[in-house]
CSV table of C-alpha atoms and ligand atoms in Angstrom, one decimal:
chain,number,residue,atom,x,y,z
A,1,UNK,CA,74.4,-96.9,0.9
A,2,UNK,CA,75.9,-99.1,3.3
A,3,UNK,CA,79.4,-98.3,3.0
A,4,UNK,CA,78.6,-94.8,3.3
A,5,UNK,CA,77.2,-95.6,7.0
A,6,UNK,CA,79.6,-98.8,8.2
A,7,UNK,CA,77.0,-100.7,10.6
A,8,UNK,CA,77.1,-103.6,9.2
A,9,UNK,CA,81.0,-105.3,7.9
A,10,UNK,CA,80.0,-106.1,4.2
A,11,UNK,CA,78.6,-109.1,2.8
A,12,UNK,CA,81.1,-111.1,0.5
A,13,UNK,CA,80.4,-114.6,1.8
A,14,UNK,CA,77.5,-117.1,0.5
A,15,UNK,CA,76.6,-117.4,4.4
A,16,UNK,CA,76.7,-113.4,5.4
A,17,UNK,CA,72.8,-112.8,3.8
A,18,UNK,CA,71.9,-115.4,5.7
A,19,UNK,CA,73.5,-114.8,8.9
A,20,UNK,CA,72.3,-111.1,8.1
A,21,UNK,CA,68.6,-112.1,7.6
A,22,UNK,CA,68.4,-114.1,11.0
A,23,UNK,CA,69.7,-111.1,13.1
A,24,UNK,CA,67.6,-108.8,11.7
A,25,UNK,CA,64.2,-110.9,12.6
A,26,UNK,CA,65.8,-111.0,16.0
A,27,UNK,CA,66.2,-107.1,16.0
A,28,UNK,CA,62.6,-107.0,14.2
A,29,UNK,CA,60.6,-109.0,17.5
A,30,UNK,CA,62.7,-107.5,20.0
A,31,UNK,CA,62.1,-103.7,18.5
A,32,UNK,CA,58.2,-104.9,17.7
A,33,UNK,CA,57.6,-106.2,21.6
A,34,UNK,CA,59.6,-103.8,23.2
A,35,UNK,CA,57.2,-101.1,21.6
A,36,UNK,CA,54.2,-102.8,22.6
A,37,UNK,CA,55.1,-103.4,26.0
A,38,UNK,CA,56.4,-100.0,26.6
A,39,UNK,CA,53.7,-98.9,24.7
A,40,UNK,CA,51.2,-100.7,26.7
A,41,UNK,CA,52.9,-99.8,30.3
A,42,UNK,CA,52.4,-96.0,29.0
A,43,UNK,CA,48.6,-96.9,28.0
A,44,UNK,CA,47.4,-98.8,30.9
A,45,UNK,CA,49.0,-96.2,33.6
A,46,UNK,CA,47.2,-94.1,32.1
A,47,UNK,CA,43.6,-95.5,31.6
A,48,UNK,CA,43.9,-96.8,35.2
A,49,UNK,CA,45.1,-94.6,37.2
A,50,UNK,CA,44.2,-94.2,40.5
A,51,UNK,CA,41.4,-91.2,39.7
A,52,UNK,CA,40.6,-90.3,44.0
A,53,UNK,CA,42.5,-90.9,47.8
A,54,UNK,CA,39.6,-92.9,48.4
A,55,UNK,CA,39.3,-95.0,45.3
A,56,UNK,CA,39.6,-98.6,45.8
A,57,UNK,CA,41.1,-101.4,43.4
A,58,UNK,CA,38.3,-103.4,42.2
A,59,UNK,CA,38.3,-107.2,43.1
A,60,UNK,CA,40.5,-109.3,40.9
A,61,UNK,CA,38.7,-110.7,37.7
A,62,UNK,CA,38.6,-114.3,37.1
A,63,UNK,CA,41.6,-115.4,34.7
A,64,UNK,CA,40.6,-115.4,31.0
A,65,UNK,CA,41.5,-118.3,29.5
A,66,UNK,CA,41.6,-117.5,26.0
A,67,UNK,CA,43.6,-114.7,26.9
A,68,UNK,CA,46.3,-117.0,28.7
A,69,UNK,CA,46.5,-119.2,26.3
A,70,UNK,CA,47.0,-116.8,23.0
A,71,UNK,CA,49.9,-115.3,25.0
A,72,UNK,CA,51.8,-118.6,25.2
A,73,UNK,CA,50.7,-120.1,22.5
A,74,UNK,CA,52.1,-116.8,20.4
A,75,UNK,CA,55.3,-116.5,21.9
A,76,UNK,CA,56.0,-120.2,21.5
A,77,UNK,CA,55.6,-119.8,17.9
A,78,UNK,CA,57.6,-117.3,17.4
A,79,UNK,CA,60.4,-118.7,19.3
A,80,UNK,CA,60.1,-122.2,17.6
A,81,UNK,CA,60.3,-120.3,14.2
A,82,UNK,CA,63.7,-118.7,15.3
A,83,UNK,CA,64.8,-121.9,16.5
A,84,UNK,CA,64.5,-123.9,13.5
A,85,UNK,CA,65.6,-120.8,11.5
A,86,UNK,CA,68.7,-120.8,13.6
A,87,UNK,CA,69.2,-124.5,13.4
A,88,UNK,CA,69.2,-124.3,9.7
A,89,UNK,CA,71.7,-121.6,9.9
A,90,UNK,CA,74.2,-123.2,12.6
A,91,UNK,CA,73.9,-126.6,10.3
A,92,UNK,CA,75.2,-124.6,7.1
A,93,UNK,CA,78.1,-122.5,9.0
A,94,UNK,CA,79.1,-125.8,10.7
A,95,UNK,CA,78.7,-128.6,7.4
A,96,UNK,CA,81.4,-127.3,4.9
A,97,UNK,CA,81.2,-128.6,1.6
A,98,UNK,CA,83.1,-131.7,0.5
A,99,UNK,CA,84.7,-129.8,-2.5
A,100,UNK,CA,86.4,-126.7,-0.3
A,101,UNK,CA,89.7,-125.8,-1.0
A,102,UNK,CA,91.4,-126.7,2.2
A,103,UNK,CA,93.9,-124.2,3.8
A,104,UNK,CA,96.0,-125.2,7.4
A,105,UNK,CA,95.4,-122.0,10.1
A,106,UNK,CA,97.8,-122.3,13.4
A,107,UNK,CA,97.7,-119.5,15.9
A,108,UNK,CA,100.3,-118.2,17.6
A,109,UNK,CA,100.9,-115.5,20.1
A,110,UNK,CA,100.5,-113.2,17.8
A,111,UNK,CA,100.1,-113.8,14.7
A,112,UNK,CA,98.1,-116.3,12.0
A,113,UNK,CA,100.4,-118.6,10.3
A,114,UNK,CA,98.9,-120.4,7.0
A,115,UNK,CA,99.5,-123.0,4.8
A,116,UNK,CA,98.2,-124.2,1.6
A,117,UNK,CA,97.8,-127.5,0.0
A,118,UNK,CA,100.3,-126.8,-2.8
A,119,UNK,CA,102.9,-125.9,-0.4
A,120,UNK,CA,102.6,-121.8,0.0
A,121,UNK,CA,102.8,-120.5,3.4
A,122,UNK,CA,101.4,-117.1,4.5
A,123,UNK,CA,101.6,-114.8,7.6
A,124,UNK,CA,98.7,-112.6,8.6
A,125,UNK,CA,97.4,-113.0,5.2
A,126,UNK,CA,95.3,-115.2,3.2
A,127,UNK,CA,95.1,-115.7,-0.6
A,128,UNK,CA,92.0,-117.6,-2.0
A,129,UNK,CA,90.3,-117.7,-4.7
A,130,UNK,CA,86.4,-116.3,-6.1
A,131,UNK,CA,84.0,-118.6,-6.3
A,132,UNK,CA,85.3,-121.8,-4.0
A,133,UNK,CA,84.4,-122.9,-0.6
A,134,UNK,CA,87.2,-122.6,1.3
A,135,UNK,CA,87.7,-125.0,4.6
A,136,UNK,CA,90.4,-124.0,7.3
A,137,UNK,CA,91.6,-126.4,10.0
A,138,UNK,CA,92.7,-125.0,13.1
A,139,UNK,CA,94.8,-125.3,15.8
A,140,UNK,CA,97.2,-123.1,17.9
A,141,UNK,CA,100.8,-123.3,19.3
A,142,UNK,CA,100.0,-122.2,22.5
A,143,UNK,CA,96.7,-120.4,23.8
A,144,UNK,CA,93.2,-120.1,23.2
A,145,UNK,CA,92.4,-117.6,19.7
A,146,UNK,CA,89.8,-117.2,17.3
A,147,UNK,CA,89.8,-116.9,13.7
A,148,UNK,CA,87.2,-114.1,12.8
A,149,UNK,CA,86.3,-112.1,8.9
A,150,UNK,CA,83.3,-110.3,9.7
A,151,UNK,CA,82.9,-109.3,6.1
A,152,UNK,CA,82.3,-113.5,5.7
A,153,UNK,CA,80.3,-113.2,9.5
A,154,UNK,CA,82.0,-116.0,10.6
A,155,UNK,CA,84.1,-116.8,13.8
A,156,UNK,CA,85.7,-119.9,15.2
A,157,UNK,CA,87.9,-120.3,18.5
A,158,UNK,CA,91.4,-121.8,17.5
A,159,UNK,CA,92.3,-124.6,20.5
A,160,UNK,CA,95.4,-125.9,21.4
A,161,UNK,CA,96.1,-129.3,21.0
A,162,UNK,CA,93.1,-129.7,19.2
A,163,UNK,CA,91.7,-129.2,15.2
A,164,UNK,CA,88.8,-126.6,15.1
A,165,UNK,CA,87.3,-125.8,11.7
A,166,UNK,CA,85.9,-123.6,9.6
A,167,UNK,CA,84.5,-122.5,5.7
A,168,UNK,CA,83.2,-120.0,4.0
A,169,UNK,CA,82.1,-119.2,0.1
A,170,UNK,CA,83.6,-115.4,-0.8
A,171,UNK,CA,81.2,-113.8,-3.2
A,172,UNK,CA,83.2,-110.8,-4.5
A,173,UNK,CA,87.0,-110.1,-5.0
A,174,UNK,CA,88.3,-107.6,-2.8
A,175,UNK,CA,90.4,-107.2,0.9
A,176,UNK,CA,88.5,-108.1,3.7
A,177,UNK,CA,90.1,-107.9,7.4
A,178,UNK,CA,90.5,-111.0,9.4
A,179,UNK,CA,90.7,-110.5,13.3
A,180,UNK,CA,91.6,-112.3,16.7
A,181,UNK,CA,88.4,-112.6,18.5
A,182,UNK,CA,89.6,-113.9,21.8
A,183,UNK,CA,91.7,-112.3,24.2
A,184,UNK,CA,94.8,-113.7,24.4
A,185,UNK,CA,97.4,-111.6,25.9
A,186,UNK,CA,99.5,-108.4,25.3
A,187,UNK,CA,99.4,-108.4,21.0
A,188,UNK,CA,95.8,-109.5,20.9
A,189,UNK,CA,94.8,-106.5,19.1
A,190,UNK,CA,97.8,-106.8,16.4
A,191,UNK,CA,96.9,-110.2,15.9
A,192,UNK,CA,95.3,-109.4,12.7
A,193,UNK,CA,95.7,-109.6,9.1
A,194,UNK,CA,93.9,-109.6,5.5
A,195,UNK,CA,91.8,-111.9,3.7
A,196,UNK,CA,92.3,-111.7,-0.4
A,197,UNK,CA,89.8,-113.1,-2.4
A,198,UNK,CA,91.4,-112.6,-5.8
A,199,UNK,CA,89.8,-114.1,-9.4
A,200,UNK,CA,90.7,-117.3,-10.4
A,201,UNK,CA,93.3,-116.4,-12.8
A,202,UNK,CA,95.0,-114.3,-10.1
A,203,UNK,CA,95.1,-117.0,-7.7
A,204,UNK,CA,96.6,-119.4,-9.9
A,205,UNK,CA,99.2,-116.4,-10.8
A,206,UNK,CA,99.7,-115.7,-7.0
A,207,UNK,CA,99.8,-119.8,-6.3
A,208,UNK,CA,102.6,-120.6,-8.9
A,209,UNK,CA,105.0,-117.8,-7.9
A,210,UNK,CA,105.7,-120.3,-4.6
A,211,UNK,CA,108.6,-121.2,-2.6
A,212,UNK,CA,109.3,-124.0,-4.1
A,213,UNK,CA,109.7,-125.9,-0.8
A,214,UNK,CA,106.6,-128.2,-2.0
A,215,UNK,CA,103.2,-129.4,-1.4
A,216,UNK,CA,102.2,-129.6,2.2
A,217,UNK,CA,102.4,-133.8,2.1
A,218,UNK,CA,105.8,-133.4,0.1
A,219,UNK,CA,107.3,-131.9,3.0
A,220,UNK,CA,105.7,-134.1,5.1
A,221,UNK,CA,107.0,-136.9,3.5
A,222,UNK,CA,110.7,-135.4,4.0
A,223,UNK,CA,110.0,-134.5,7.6
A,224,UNK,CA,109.1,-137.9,7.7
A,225,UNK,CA,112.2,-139.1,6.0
A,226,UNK,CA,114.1,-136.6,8.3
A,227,UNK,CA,112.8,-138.1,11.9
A,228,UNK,CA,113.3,-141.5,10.9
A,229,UNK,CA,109.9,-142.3,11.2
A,230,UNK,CA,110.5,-144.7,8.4
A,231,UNK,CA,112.5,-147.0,10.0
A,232,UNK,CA,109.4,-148.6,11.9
A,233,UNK,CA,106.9,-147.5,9.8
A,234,UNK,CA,107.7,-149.6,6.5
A,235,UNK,CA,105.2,-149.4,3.8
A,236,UNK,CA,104.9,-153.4,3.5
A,237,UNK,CA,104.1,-153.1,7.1
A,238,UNK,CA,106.9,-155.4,8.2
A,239,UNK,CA,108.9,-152.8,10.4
A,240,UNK,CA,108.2,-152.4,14.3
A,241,UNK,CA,105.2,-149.8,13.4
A,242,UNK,CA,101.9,-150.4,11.7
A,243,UNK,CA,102.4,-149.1,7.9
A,244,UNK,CA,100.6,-146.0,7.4
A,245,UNK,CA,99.9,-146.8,3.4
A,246,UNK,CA,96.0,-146.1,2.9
A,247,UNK,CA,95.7,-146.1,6.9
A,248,UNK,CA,93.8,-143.1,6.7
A,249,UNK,CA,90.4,-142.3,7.6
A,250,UNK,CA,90.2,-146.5,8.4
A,251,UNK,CA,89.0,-147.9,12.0
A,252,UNK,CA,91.8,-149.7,13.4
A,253,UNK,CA,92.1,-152.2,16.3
A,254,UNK,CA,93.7,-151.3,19.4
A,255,UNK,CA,95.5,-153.5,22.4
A,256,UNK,CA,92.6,-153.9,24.7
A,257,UNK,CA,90.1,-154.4,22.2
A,258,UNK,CA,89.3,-150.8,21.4
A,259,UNK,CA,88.9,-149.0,18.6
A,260,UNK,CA,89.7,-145.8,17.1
A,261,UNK,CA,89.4,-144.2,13.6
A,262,UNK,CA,92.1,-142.8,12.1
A,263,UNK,CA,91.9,-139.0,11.7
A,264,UNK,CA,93.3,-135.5,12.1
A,265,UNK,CA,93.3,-135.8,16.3
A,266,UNK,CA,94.3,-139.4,15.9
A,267,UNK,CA,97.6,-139.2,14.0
A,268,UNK,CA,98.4,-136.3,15.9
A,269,UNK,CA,97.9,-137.9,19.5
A,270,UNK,CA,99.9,-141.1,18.2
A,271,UNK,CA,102.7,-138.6,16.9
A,272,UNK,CA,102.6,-136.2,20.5
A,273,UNK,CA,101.7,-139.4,23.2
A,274,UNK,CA,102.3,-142.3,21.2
A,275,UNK,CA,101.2,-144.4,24.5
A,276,UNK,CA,97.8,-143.3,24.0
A,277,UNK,CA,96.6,-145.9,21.6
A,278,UNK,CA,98.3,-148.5,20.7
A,279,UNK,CA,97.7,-150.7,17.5
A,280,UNK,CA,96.9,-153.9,18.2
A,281,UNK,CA,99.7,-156.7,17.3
A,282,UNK,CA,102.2,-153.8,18.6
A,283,UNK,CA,104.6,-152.8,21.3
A,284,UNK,CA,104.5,-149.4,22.9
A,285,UNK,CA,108.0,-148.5,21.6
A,286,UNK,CA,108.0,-145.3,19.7
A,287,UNK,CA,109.0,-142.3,21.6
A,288,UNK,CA,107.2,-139.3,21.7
A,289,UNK,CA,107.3,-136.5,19.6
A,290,UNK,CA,106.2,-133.8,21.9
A,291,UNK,CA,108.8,-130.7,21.5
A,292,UNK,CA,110.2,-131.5,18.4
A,293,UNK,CA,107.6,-131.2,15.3
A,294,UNK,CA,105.7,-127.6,15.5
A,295,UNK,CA,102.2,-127.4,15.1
A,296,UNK,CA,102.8,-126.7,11.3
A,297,UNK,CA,104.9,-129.8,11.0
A,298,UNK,CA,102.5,-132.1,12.3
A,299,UNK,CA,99.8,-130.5,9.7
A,300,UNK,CA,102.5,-131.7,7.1
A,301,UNK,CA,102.9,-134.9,8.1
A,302,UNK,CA,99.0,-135.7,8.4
A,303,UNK,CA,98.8,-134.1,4.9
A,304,UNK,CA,101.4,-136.8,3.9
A,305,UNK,CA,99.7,-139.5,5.5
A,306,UNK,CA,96.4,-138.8,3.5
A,307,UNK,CA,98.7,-138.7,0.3
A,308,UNK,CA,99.5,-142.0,1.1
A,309,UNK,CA,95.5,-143.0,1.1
A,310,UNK,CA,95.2,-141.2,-2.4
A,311,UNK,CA,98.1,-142.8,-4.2
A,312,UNK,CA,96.6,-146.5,-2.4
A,313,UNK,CA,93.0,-145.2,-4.0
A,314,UNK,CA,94.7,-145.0,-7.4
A,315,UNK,CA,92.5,-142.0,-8.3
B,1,CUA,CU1,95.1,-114.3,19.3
B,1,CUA,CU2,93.7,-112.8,20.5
């Protein structure tokens, strides 16, 4: 029935029944009071109506305290119940699962660039597969966009020089559209594309017809190669740089006595100002990268400085 009358987007994500339920308790009170109020502004105009020219309002009655107080205490209630309702809600769309298949988004005016672990790159489109949580990190090349599939009812602004994310469970297979939600000059409204959400089997059909260039830290790790990076950065940790080997993710010391954890934001503000932070026991000598790795290229060389962290793990 509800594709025949296209209200509502459908509902192919674990999150859009709940997302779903929440706004229609919202619609539920507001229709419910706005019918008793209007209802009751008909009523009392009514029932006291000014009956004669020379009718006098009576003297004001003396506040009725039970009264008062079952009118706030009621409304309170109900707003505290969609408050933790909504709480519960926001924690779930914001707390992705530590199993999600992880995909790399970066806007650009106008379209969606994506990459995938394995190394396949996509634009305006996105393949995943049934029955995973998917988690997209997101950043653009230029202004402020926002990653929206209403069909998974959720919607994330995608920041310049900064990592936003995003997940989502699919529930069903299919083609669901995936839109720019923010304005963001001339294209804006081309700026969309096509989520797939194919079965397993498909996905690993669709993965391993790739383009050979690589996993995501593989080409990193030539980028790396490529911009010399290596020549300071030695793995025994004896070159002018700190060695990145199983750096990721630790807290590290800074000159000044600060200090930072190494992340996403971290290894990309060392790669863009490099003068930022700087390791303790180091010199501020490494020039800045700023101009010459794309947004796309710096996803590739955090994804190969996490590869480094796995292969020190040993797992
Ligand atoms: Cu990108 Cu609107």
């Amino acid at each position: 029935m509800r594709s025949q009358l296209p209200l509502f987007p459908e509902q192919a994500s674990t999150l859009a029944g709940q997302v779903d339920a929440l706004y229609f308790f919202l619609i539920g009170v507001s229709v419910f009071f706005s019918l008793l109020i209007a209802g009751l502004v008909i009523y009392f105009a009514v029932k006291y109506r000014r009956r004669s020219e020379t009718e006098a309002p009576p003297e004001p009655a003396a506040p009725a305290v039970t009264l008062e107080i079952v009118w706030s205490v009621i409304p309170l209630a109900i707003s505290m119940i969609i408050f933790a309702w909504s709480a519960s809600v926001f924690f779930k769309i914001n707390r992705p699962p530590d199993d999600a298949l992880e995909v790399y988004v970066v806007a650009q005016q106008w379209m969606w660039k994506l990459q995938h672990m394995e190394g396949q790159r996509e634009i305006n489109e996105l393949h995943i597969p049934l029955g995973r949580a998917v988690r997209l990190k997101m950043t653009s090349e230029d202004v402020i966009h926002s990653f929206y599939v209403p069909a998974f009812r959720v919607k994330q602004d995608v920041l310049p020089g900064r990592y936003t994310q995003m997940w989502f469970h699919p529930t069903k297979p299919g083609k669901y559209h995936l839109f720019c939600a923010e304005y963001c000059g001339t294209k804006h409204s081309g700026m969309i594309g096509w989520v797939y959400v194919m079965a397993p089997q498909d996905y690993e059909a669709w993965l391993s017809g790739g383009t050979g260039e690589g996993t995501l830290a593989a080409r990193g790790d030539k980028l790396f190669q490529d911009l010399a990076c290596t020549n300071c950065h030695k793995a025994d940790g004896s070159g002018r740089g700190p060695s990145l080997e199983g750096i990721y993710g630790k807290t590290v010391e800074l000159e000044g006595g600060q200090k930072a954890v190494v992340n996403d934001d971290y290894l990309r503000e060392s790669i863009l100002s490099p003068q930022a932070k700087i390791a303790k026991g180091y010199q501020p000598v490494m020039p800045t990268f700023q101009g010459l790795v794309s947004e796309e290229q710096l996803l590739q060389l955090i994804e190969y400085v996490k590869s480094l962290q796995t292969q020190k793990v040993g797992q």
